[in-house]
Tab-separated table of C-alpha atoms in Angstrom:
chain	number	residue	atom	x	y	z
D	1	UNK	CA	139.817	120.705	149.442
D	2	UNK	CA	140.809	121.725	146.176
D	3	UNK	CA	141.401	119.456	143.378
D	4	UNK	CA	144.708	119.259	140.836
D	5	UNK	CA	144.821	116.318	137.976
D	6	UNK	CA	147.482	115.759	135.043
D	7	UNK	CA	145.879	115.460	132.035
D	8	UNK	CA	147.562	112.556	130.376
D	9	UNK	CA	146.418	113.923	126.498
D	10	UNK	CA	147.757	117.584	127.175
D	11	UNK	CA	150.987	117.030	129.892
D	12	UNK	CA	152.344	119.608	131.225
D	13	UNK	CA	148.365	121.091	132.197
D	14	UNK	CA	146.652	120.576	135.509
D	15	UNK	CA	143.340	121.132	135.487
D	16	UNK	CA	142.006	122.500	139.186
D	17	UNK	CA	138.319	121.972	140.700
D	18	UNK	CA	137.094	124.369	143.688
D	19	UNK	CA	134.013	123.873	145.230
D	20	UNK	CA	131.844	126.901	146.892
D	21	UNK	CA	128.632	126.564	148.942
D	22	UNK	CA	126.717	129.229	150.478
D	23	UNK	CA	127.470	131.096	147.466
D	24	UNK	CA	125.502	134.729	147.566
D	25	UNK	CA	127.473	136.419	144.632
D	26	UNK	CA	126.428	134.112	142.004
D	27	UNK	CA	125.262	136.715	139.884
D	28	UNK	CA	128.028	138.308	139.847
D	29	UNK	CA	130.159	135.819	139.264
D	30	UNK	CA	127.701	135.500	136.492
D	31	UNK	CA	128.575	138.384	134.664
D	32	UNK	CA	132.319	138.540	135.136
D	33	UNK	CA	132.000	135.284	133.573
D	34	UNK	CA	130.403	136.753	130.378
D	35	UNK	CA	132.138	139.847	130.347
D	36	UNK	CA	135.768	137.333	129.866
D	37	UNK	CA	137.071	138.839	133.220
D	38	UNK	CA	136.278	135.160	135.120
D	39	UNK	CA	139.970	133.433	134.500
D	40	UNK	CA	137.622	129.724	134.301
D	41	UNK	CA	134.781	128.001	134.498
D	42	UNK	CA	131.680	128.265	136.735
D	43	UNK	CA	129.668	125.549	137.109
D	44	UNK	CA	126.435	124.068	138.411
D	45	UNK	CA	128.111	121.322	140.752
D	46	UNK	CA	124.052	120.131	140.792
D	47	UNK	CA	124.123	119.142	137.100
D	48	UNK	CA	127.211	116.866	138.746
D	49	UNK	CA	128.260	113.212	139.151
D	50	UNK	CA	130.940	113.489	139.585
D	51	UNK	CA	134.374	115.786	139.477
D	52	UNK	CA	136.041	112.855	137.160
D	53	UNK	CA	133.231	114.044	134.507
D	54	UNK	CA	134.788	117.907	134.986
D	55	UNK	CA	138.549	115.877	133.612
D	56	UNK	CA	136.790	114.518	130.649
D	57	UNK	CA	134.742	117.559	129.823
D	58	UNK	CA	138.120	119.444	129.977
D	59	UNK	CA	140.316	117.310	128.015
D	60	UNK	CA	138.409	116.971	125.283
D	61	UNK	CA	138.234	121.104	125.452
D	62	UNK	CA	142.127	121.048	125.081
D	63	UNK	CA	142.419	118.645	122.255
D	64	UNK	CA	139.361	120.674	120.343
D	65	UNK	CA	141.178	123.731	121.246
D	66	UNK	CA	145.007	122.389	120.265
D	67	UNK	CA	143.192	121.653	116.448
D	68	UNK	CA	141.513	124.453	116.248
D	69	UNK	CA	137.834	122.591	115.889
D	70	UNK	CA	135.900	123.971	119.335
D	71	UNK	CA	132.469	124.935	118.900
D	72	UNK	CA	131.992	127.537	121.526
D	73	UNK	CA	134.282	131.228	121.627
D	74	UNK	CA	136.510	130.109	124.792
D	75	UNK	CA	138.252	127.108	126.616
D	76	UNK	CA	136.225	127.812	129.682
D	77	UNK	CA	132.130	127.929	127.502
D	78	UNK	CA	133.890	124.998	125.738
D	79	UNK	CA	134.059	122.857	128.756
D	80	UNK	CA	130.946	123.842	130.055
D	81	UNK	CA	128.821	122.950	126.765
D	82	UNK	CA	131.070	119.699	126.959
D	83	UNK	CA	129.007	118.696	130.362
D	84	UNK	CA	126.008	118.524	127.731
D	85	UNK	CA	124.379	115.848	126.250
D	86	UNK	CA	123.365	117.669	123.506
D	87	UNK	CA	124.980	119.430	121.404
D	88	UNK	CA	122.811	122.662	121.868
D	89	UNK	CA	125.429	125.626	122.983
D	90	UNK	CA	122.995	127.730	124.803
D	91	UNK	CA	121.045	125.222	126.795
D	92	UNK	CA	124.088	124.261	127.964
D	93	UNK	CA	125.218	127.123	129.264
D	94	UNK	CA	122.091	127.578	130.583
D	95	UNK	CA	121.950	124.086	131.981
D	96	UNK	CA	125.512	122.827	133.393
D	97	UNK	CA	126.815	127.324	133.746
D	98	UNK	CA	125.553	128.730	136.457
D	99	UNK	CA	122.497	131.259	137.072
D	100	UNK	CA	122.458	134.160	139.321
D	101	UNK	CA	120.319	132.505	142.107
D	102	UNK	CA	122.593	129.847	142.600
D	103	UNK	CA	124.143	128.728	145.926
D	104	UNK	CA	126.988	126.405	144.853
D	105	UNK	CA	130.069	126.326	142.018
D	106	UNK	CA	132.060	125.171	140.883
D	107	UNK	CA	135.348	126.571	140.176
D	108	UNK	CA	137.509	125.260	137.302
D	109	UNK	CA	140.929	126.321	136.146
D	110	UNK	CA	142.901	125.091	133.498
D	111	UNK	CA	146.797	125.664	133.921
D	112	UNK	CA	149.908	125.158	133.610
D	113	UNK	CA	151.922	122.808	136.034
D	114	UNK	CA	155.118	125.683	135.957
D	115	UNK	CA	152.084	128.320	136.303
D	116	UNK	CA	150.143	127.506	139.616
D	117	UNK	CA	146.722	129.325	139.943
D	118	UNK	CA	146.218	131.631	142.470
D	119	UNK	CA	144.010	130.081	144.648
D	120	UNK	CA	143.094	132.550	146.952
D	121	UNK	CA	142.033	134.558	144.064
D	122	UNK	CA	139.648	133.281	143.920
D	123	UNK	CA	138.438	131.756	146.917
D	124	UNK	CA	138.481	136.014	147.688
D	125	UNK	CA	136.364	136.689	144.097
D	126	UNK	CA	133.692	134.006	145.273
D	127	UNK	CA	131.278	135.498	148.587
D	128	UNK	CA	131.007	131.790	149.482
D	129	UNK	CA	132.588	128.841	151.284
D	130	UNK	CA	134.988	126.390	149.995
D	131	UNK	CA	133.505	122.475	150.533
D	132	UNK	CA	135.720	119.591	149.668
D	133	UNK	CA	135.236	118.677	145.925
D	134	UNK	CA	134.434	115.384	146.418
D	135	UNK	CA	131.370	116.683	148.341
D	136	UNK	CA	130.039	117.467	144.571
D	137	UNK	CA	128.438	113.814	144.216
D	138	UNK	CA	126.686	114.898	147.498
D	139	UNK	CA	125.115	118.038	145.773
D	140	UNK	CA	123.634	116.259	142.950
D	141	UNK	CA	120.388	116.323	141.827
D	142	UNK	CA	119.630	112.856	140.440
D	143	UNK	CA	116.649	113.338	139.176
D	144	UNK	CA	117.480	116.293	137.620
D	145	UNK	CA	120.061	114.764	135.572
D	146	UNK	CA	118.490	111.253	134.937
D	147	UNK	CA	116.221	112.704	133.187
D	148	UNK	CA	118.218	115.560	131.125
D	149	UNK	CA	120.170	113.023	130.338
D	150	UNK	CA	117.193	110.649	129.246
D	151	UNK	CA	118.863	107.632	131.301
D	152	UNK	CA	116.360	104.716	130.617
D	153	UNK	CA	115.705	102.425	134.239
D	154	UNK	CA	117.579	99.460	132.029
D	155	UNK	CA	120.621	101.389	131.829
D	156	UNK	CA	120.705	101.603	135.177
D	157	UNK	CA	121.129	98.017	135.952
D	158	UNK	CA	123.349	97.563	134.220
D	159	UNK	CA	126.282	100.956	135.081
D	160	UNK	CA	126.781	103.329	137.268
D	161	UNK	CA	125.145	107.186	136.737
D	162	UNK	CA	128.176	108.186	136.051
D	163	UNK	CA	129.243	105.717	133.300
D	164	UNK	CA	126.063	107.007	131.169
D	165	UNK	CA	126.670	110.643	131.507
D	166	UNK	CA	129.730	110.054	130.784
D	167	UNK	CA	129.441	108.041	127.679
D	168	UNK	CA	126.942	110.547	126.078
D	169	UNK	CA	129.582	113.529	126.176
D	170	UNK	CA	132.142	111.190	124.239
D	171	UNK	CA	129.346	110.556	122.174
D	172	UNK	CA	126.915	113.349	121.484
D	173	UNK	CA	128.746	114.862	118.269
D	174	UNK	CA	127.709	111.410	116.513
D	175	UNK	CA	124.241	111.114	117.842
S	1	UNK	CA	141.224	114.845	106.028
S	2	UNK	CA	143.813	112.312	108.055
S	3	UNK	CA	145.788	114.777	110.926
S	4	UNK	CA	148.492	114.441	112.637
S	5	UNK	CA	148.383	112.813	115.677
S	6	UNK	CA	147.965	115.542	118.749
S	7	UNK	CA	151.314	115.263	120.059
S	8	UNK	CA	149.578	114.455	123.428
S	9	UNK	CA	147.722	111.047	122.045
S	10	UNK	CA	151.524	110.024	119.794
S	11	UNK	CA	153.208	110.297	123.055
S	12	UNK	CA	150.326	108.178	125.836
S	13	UNK	CA	150.099	105.970	122.525
S	14	UNK	CA	153.523	105.621	122.365
S	15	UNK	CA	153.802	104.620	126.667
S	16	UNK	CA	150.836	102.486	126.147
S	17	UNK	CA	150.996	98.660	126.588
S	18	UNK	CA	150.262	97.566	122.501
S	19	UNK	CA	147.485	94.833	123.284
S	20	UNK	CA	146.674	93.526	120.234
S	21	UNK	CA	147.231	94.660	116.349
S	22	UNK	CA	145.048	94.024	114.088
S	23	UNK	CA	143.753	94.592	110.233
S	24	UNK	CA	141.147	97.325	111.159
S	25	UNK	CA	143.100	98.770	114.329
S	26	UNK	CA	145.277	98.847	117.364
S	27	UNK	CA	144.303	97.649	121.114
S	28	UNK	CA	146.236	99.346	123.327
S	29	UNK	CA	146.191	99.419	127.567
S	30	UNK	CA	146.641	102.304	129.474
S	31	UNK	CA	145.631	104.778	131.724
S	32	UNK	CA	143.997	108.391	131.328
S	33	UNK	CA	141.975	110.132	133.991
S	34	UNK	CA	142.742	108.002	136.796
S	35	UNK	CA	140.881	105.034	135.302
S	36	UNK	CA	142.015	102.057	133.124
S	37	UNK	CA	140.704	102.634	129.785
S	38	UNK	CA	141.921	100.033	126.552
S	39	UNK	CA	142.179	102.824	123.294
S	40	UNK	CA	141.240	101.422	120.260
S	41	UNK	CA	143.297	103.339	117.379
S	42	UNK	CA	142.157	102.634	113.641
S	43	UNK	CA	144.980	103.520	112.366
S	44	UNK	CA	145.079	104.500	108.150
S	45	UNK	CA	145.184	102.490	105.283
S	46	UNK	CA	147.987	103.040	102.982
S	47	UNK	CA	146.659	100.122	100.842
S	48	UNK	CA	143.506	102.560	100.319
S	49	UNK	CA	142.935	105.922	98.713
S	50	UNK	CA	143.211	108.087	101.114
S	51	UNK	CA	139.968	109.732	100.939
S	52	UNK	CA	138.046	107.008	100.727
S	53	UNK	CA	140.539	105.859	103.775
S	54	UNK	CA	139.348	108.548	105.746
S	55	UNK	CA	135.618	107.965	104.752
S	56	UNK	CA	135.310	104.254	105.619
S	57	UNK	CA	137.453	105.395	109.385
S	58	UNK	CA	135.803	107.872	110.549
S	59	UNK	CA	132.175	105.635	109.332
S	60	UNK	CA	133.576	102.188	111.185
S	61	UNK	CA	134.225	105.203	114.642
S	62	UNK	CA	130.716	106.093	114.186
S	63	UNK	CA	129.205	103.260	114.028
S	64	UNK	CA	130.672	102.061	116.839
S	65	UNK	CA	130.223	104.369	119.127
S	66	UNK	CA	126.559	104.744	117.717
S	67	UNK	CA	125.647	101.268	118.641
S	68	UNK	CA	127.673	100.974	121.739
S	69	UNK	CA	125.339	103.990	123.203
S	70	UNK	CA	122.812	101.853	121.975
S	71	UNK	CA	123.204	99.078	123.277
S	72	UNK	CA	123.734	100.580	127.065
S	73	UNK	CA	120.585	102.364	126.736
S	74	UNK	CA	118.877	98.828	125.906
S	75	UNK	CA	120.352	97.971	129.201
S	76	UNK	CA	122.952	95.501	127.144
S	77	UNK	CA	126.101	95.423	129.018
S	78	UNK	CA	129.100	97.142	126.603
S	79	UNK	CA	132.381	98.900	127.775
S	80	UNK	CA	131.622	103.230	127.908
S	81	UNK	CA	132.860	104.924	126.256
S	82	UNK	CA	134.679	107.853	127.963
S	83	UNK	CA	136.690	110.059	125.431
S	84	UNK	CA	137.229	110.310	121.295
S	85	UNK	CA	139.756	111.812	119.157
S	86	UNK	CA	138.087	112.153	116.179
S	87	UNK	CA	140.890	113.259	114.080
S	88	UNK	CA	142.979	109.707	114.961
S	89	UNK	CA	139.940	107.989	114.763
S	90	UNK	CA	141.411	106.686	118.601
S	91	UNK	CA	138.145	105.571	121.034
S	92	UNK	CA	139.206	105.418	124.552
S	93	UNK	CA	136.997	102.241	126.031
S	94	UNK	CA	136.649	101.541	129.538
S	95	UNK	CA	139.048	98.232	130.184
S	96	UNK	CA	136.706	95.860	131.451
S	97	UNK	CA	139.085	94.361	134.051
S	98	UNK	CA	138.649	90.423	136.075
S	99	UNK	CA	137.403	89.365	132.504
S	100	UNK	CA	137.931	86.492	130.054
S	101	UNK	CA	135.860	85.852	126.362
S	102	UNK	CA	133.019	83.735	125.941
S	103	UNK	CA	135.996	82.108	123.817
S	104	UNK	CA	138.580	81.188	126.373
S	105	UNK	CA	135.396	79.979	128.951
S	106	UNK	CA	133.957	77.640	126.463
S	107	UNK	CA	137.191	76.046	125.298
S	108	UNK	CA	138.553	75.741	129.234
S	109	UNK	CA	135.004	74.831	130.557
S	110	UNK	CA	134.093	72.700	127.451
S	111	UNK	CA	137.556	70.557	128.803
S	112	UNK	CA	136.500	70.232	132.055
S	113	UNK	CA	133.086	68.879	130.678
S	114	UNK	CA	130.345	71.159	132.645
S	115	UNK	CA	127.696	70.983	130.424
S	116	UNK	CA	125.383	72.575	133.149
S	117	UNK	CA	127.574	75.658	132.545
S	118	UNK	CA	127.413	75.823	129.057
S	119	UNK	CA	123.890	75.353	128.235
S	120	UNK	CA	123.055	78.091	131.434
S	121	UNK	CA	125.573	80.596	129.382
S	122	UNK	CA	124.190	80.179	125.769
S	123	UNK	CA	120.829	81.058	127.200
S	124	UNK	CA	121.884	84.075	128.334
S	125	UNK	CA	123.799	84.714	125.308
S	126	UNK	CA	120.710	83.782	123.284
S	127	UNK	CA	119.045	86.379	125.399
S	128	UNK	CA	121.007	89.279	124.857
S	129	UNK	CA	121.068	88.835	120.856
S	130	UNK	CA	117.521	88.399	121.227
S	131	UNK	CA	117.556	92.050	123.566
S	132	UNK	CA	120.187	93.554	120.815
S	133	UNK	CA	118.124	92.222	117.410
S	134	UNK	CA	114.602	93.578	119.922
S	135	UNK	CA	116.541	96.660	119.402
S	136	UNK	CA	116.688	96.384	115.681
S	137	UNK	CA	121.052	96.669	116.646
S	138	UNK	CA	122.947	94.175	114.170
S	139	UNK	CA	126.026	93.895	116.027
S	140	UNK	CA	128.216	92.256	111.856
S	141	UNK	CA	130.560	90.782	113.301
S	142	UNK	CA	129.216	88.576	116.302
S	143	UNK	CA	132.100	85.720	117.397
S	144	UNK	CA	132.976	84.040	120.787
S	145	UNK	CA	135.904	86.721	121.727
S	146	UNK	CA	133.700	89.623	121.082
S	147	UNK	CA	131.747	88.877	124.274
S	148	UNK	CA	133.417	89.139	127.491
S	149	UNK	CA	132.190	87.508	130.290
S	150	UNK	CA	133.105	89.174	133.397
S	151	UNK	CA	133.802	88.778	137.244
S	152	UNK	CA	131.124	91.179	138.996
S	153	UNK	CA	131.162	89.242	143.288
S	154	UNK	CA	127.441	89.201	141.605
S	155	UNK	CA	126.146	85.446	141.632
S	156	UNK	CA	127.324	85.237	137.826
S	157	UNK	CA	129.680	86.766	135.384
S	158	UNK	CA	128.258	89.955	133.381
S	159	UNK	CA	127.839	89.351	129.661
S	160	UNK	CA	129.342	91.999	127.954
S	161	UNK	CA	129.731	93.033	123.814
S	162	UNK	CA	132.116	94.897	122.585
S	163	UNK	CA	133.889	95.449	119.211
S	164	UNK	CA	131.157	97.190	117.583
S	165	UNK	CA	132.374	98.746	113.869
S	166	UNK	CA	130.832	96.350	111.913
S	167	UNK	CA	127.632	96.923	113.859
S	168	UNK	CA	124.013	99.110	111.755
S	169	UNK	CA	120.435	99.312	112.287
S	170	UNK	CA	117.912	97.936	110.972
S	171	UNK	CA	115.174	95.948	111.097
S	172	UNK	CA	115.155	93.226	107.992
S	173	UNK	CA	115.033	89.754	109.574
S	174	UNK	CA	117.663	88.935	106.563
S	175	UNK	CA	119.578	91.257	108.504
S	176	UNK	CA	119.383	89.992	111.701
S	177	UNK	CA	119.333	86.429	110.354
S	178	UNK	CA	122.556	87.144	108.919
S	179	UNK	CA	124.175	87.972	111.416
S	180	UNK	CA	122.725	85.118	113.739
S	181	UNK	CA	123.851	82.985	110.266
S	182	UNK	CA	128.223	84.818	111.415
S	183	UNK	CA	127.899	83.715	114.897
S	184	UNK	CA	126.884	80.205	114.253
S	185	UNK	CA	129.685	79.827	111.603
S	186	UNK	CA	132.354	81.287	114.324
S	187	UNK	CA	130.564	78.773	116.994
S	188	UNK	CA	130.603	76.206	115.053
S	189	UNK	CA	134.583	76.315	113.890
S	190	UNK	CA	136.343	77.256	117.189
S	191	UNK	CA	134.339	75.070	119.509
S	192	UNK	CA	134.086	71.793	117.555
S	193	UNK	CA	131.049	69.367	118.599
S	194	UNK	CA	128.708	72.321	119.962
S	195	UNK	CA	125.999	72.244	117.851
S	196	UNK	CA	123.209	70.994	120.901
S	197	UNK	CA	125.388	74.108	122.296
S	198	UNK	CA	124.785	76.041	120.125
S	199	UNK	CA	121.054	74.742	119.279
S	200	UNK	CA	120.077	75.557	122.721
S	201	UNK	CA	121.113	79.433	122.109
S	202	UNK	CA	118.903	79.577	119.418
S	203	UNK	CA	116.053	77.842	121.230
S	204	UNK	CA	116.546	80.850	124.299
S	205	UNK	CA	116.777	83.177	121.160
S	206	UNK	CA	113.833	82.527	120.504
S	207	UNK	CA	112.153	82.852	123.908
S	208	UNK	CA	113.336	85.558	124.272
S	209	UNK	CA	112.762	87.823	121.267
S	210	UNK	CA	109.021	89.554	120.103
S	211	UNK	CA	109.909	89.504	115.772
S	212	UNK	CA	111.927	85.943	115.908
S	213	UNK	CA	109.607	83.432	114.073
S	214	UNK	CA	110.606	85.556	110.855
S	215	UNK	CA	114.209	85.556	111.680
S	216	UNK	CA	115.337	82.093	112.718
S	217	UNK	CA	112.658	81.439	109.233
S	218	UNK	CA	115.683	83.840	107.538
S	219	UNK	CA	118.414	82.485	109.351
S	220	UNK	CA	117.325	77.975	107.845
S	221	UNK	CA	117.114	80.247	104.316
S	222	UNK	CA	120.176	82.089	104.428
S	223	UNK	CA	122.253	78.308	105.475
S	224	UNK	CA	120.927	76.327	102.810
S	225	UNK	CA	122.851	79.549	100.325
S	226	UNK	CA	126.202	79.170	102.097
S	227	UNK	CA	129.450	78.120	100.007
S	228	UNK	CA	129.130	74.718	98.808
S	229	UNK	CA	125.385	74.246	99.656
S	230	UNK	CA	123.547	73.005	96.542
S	231	UNK	CA	120.410	75.843	95.354
S	232	UNK	CA	118.808	73.541	93.548
S	233	UNK	CA	115.721	74.107	94.716
């Protein structure tokens, strides 16, 4: 169900993703995150194309944290910010973070390999059904993603949507 | 300024396969988040003043990134960028698998006497450069080693451009003309007896580009300017 992966650039660290659908308490979760009480990043899965981009965002966030150059205040908010193609932080939170009425949530946890997270803990906190993380691609609002990321029709011919999205995530700092 | 590489990166590069060591950068091959990647490391140049080195290296990295995105947005195939470490100037790029350089392709095809294939290739290169220049993007280092042909399962292989370290934005026909001149020089010196082929490339460029006339005019002027050319007008 959940997906745990290593990050080559950060040996010893792992990223675990958990997808929930039919979520009833998005508002409560969001409040908990804003208060710093939720130990993970809460992402709106409709704006995602693949779990791969979450890994890319997490790698970048950990890297910036290590060199002390994060643009936001916490690792989790940095992961959310990195998913956006723009440098506007509040816009990133609005689009890629969860909103009170959201029915689906992707939870992202970052942990040490020797310190596995309590998945049951997360499951308890989310009032919803767990779904396989790869289902994220079926939840994608591709029209919205293409519009927000300003994907051109020519670009779609030479690569996948994921290619276009990840490219912008990597390059936005110098745009 | 130029900082220590983070532990993770150093370990990753130590284990990676070193593909090429150039004057400007080292290319490594490794896996990153489950995908095969090329890491382009612009290493510090000790013969330069450190402040200048940092500025120049950073600028080259940034120009390369902007050019790649500009290309992709215009429908010109270029490798996807997955991650950039600005502190050590490393770019993690998609590895283009099942591919060869246009240089190697021409060398092998020339030997087999497949003129038609080469003509078609020249036509395609002209078209892709026309599209690039119409976007006011100057590659800066056009050679047949900086173009890749990738097997995709389709009828024709995909033609990609790589190595945008010297690229910049310019609408000036002079800059576009020089870009083509650089390619001409590289082309003719690497592939002997291909003048006709290159002419084909230029014809295709002229046909495909909306702003080609002044560019070709400038190309002719630049040709007259080159080494061992008489400037007696």
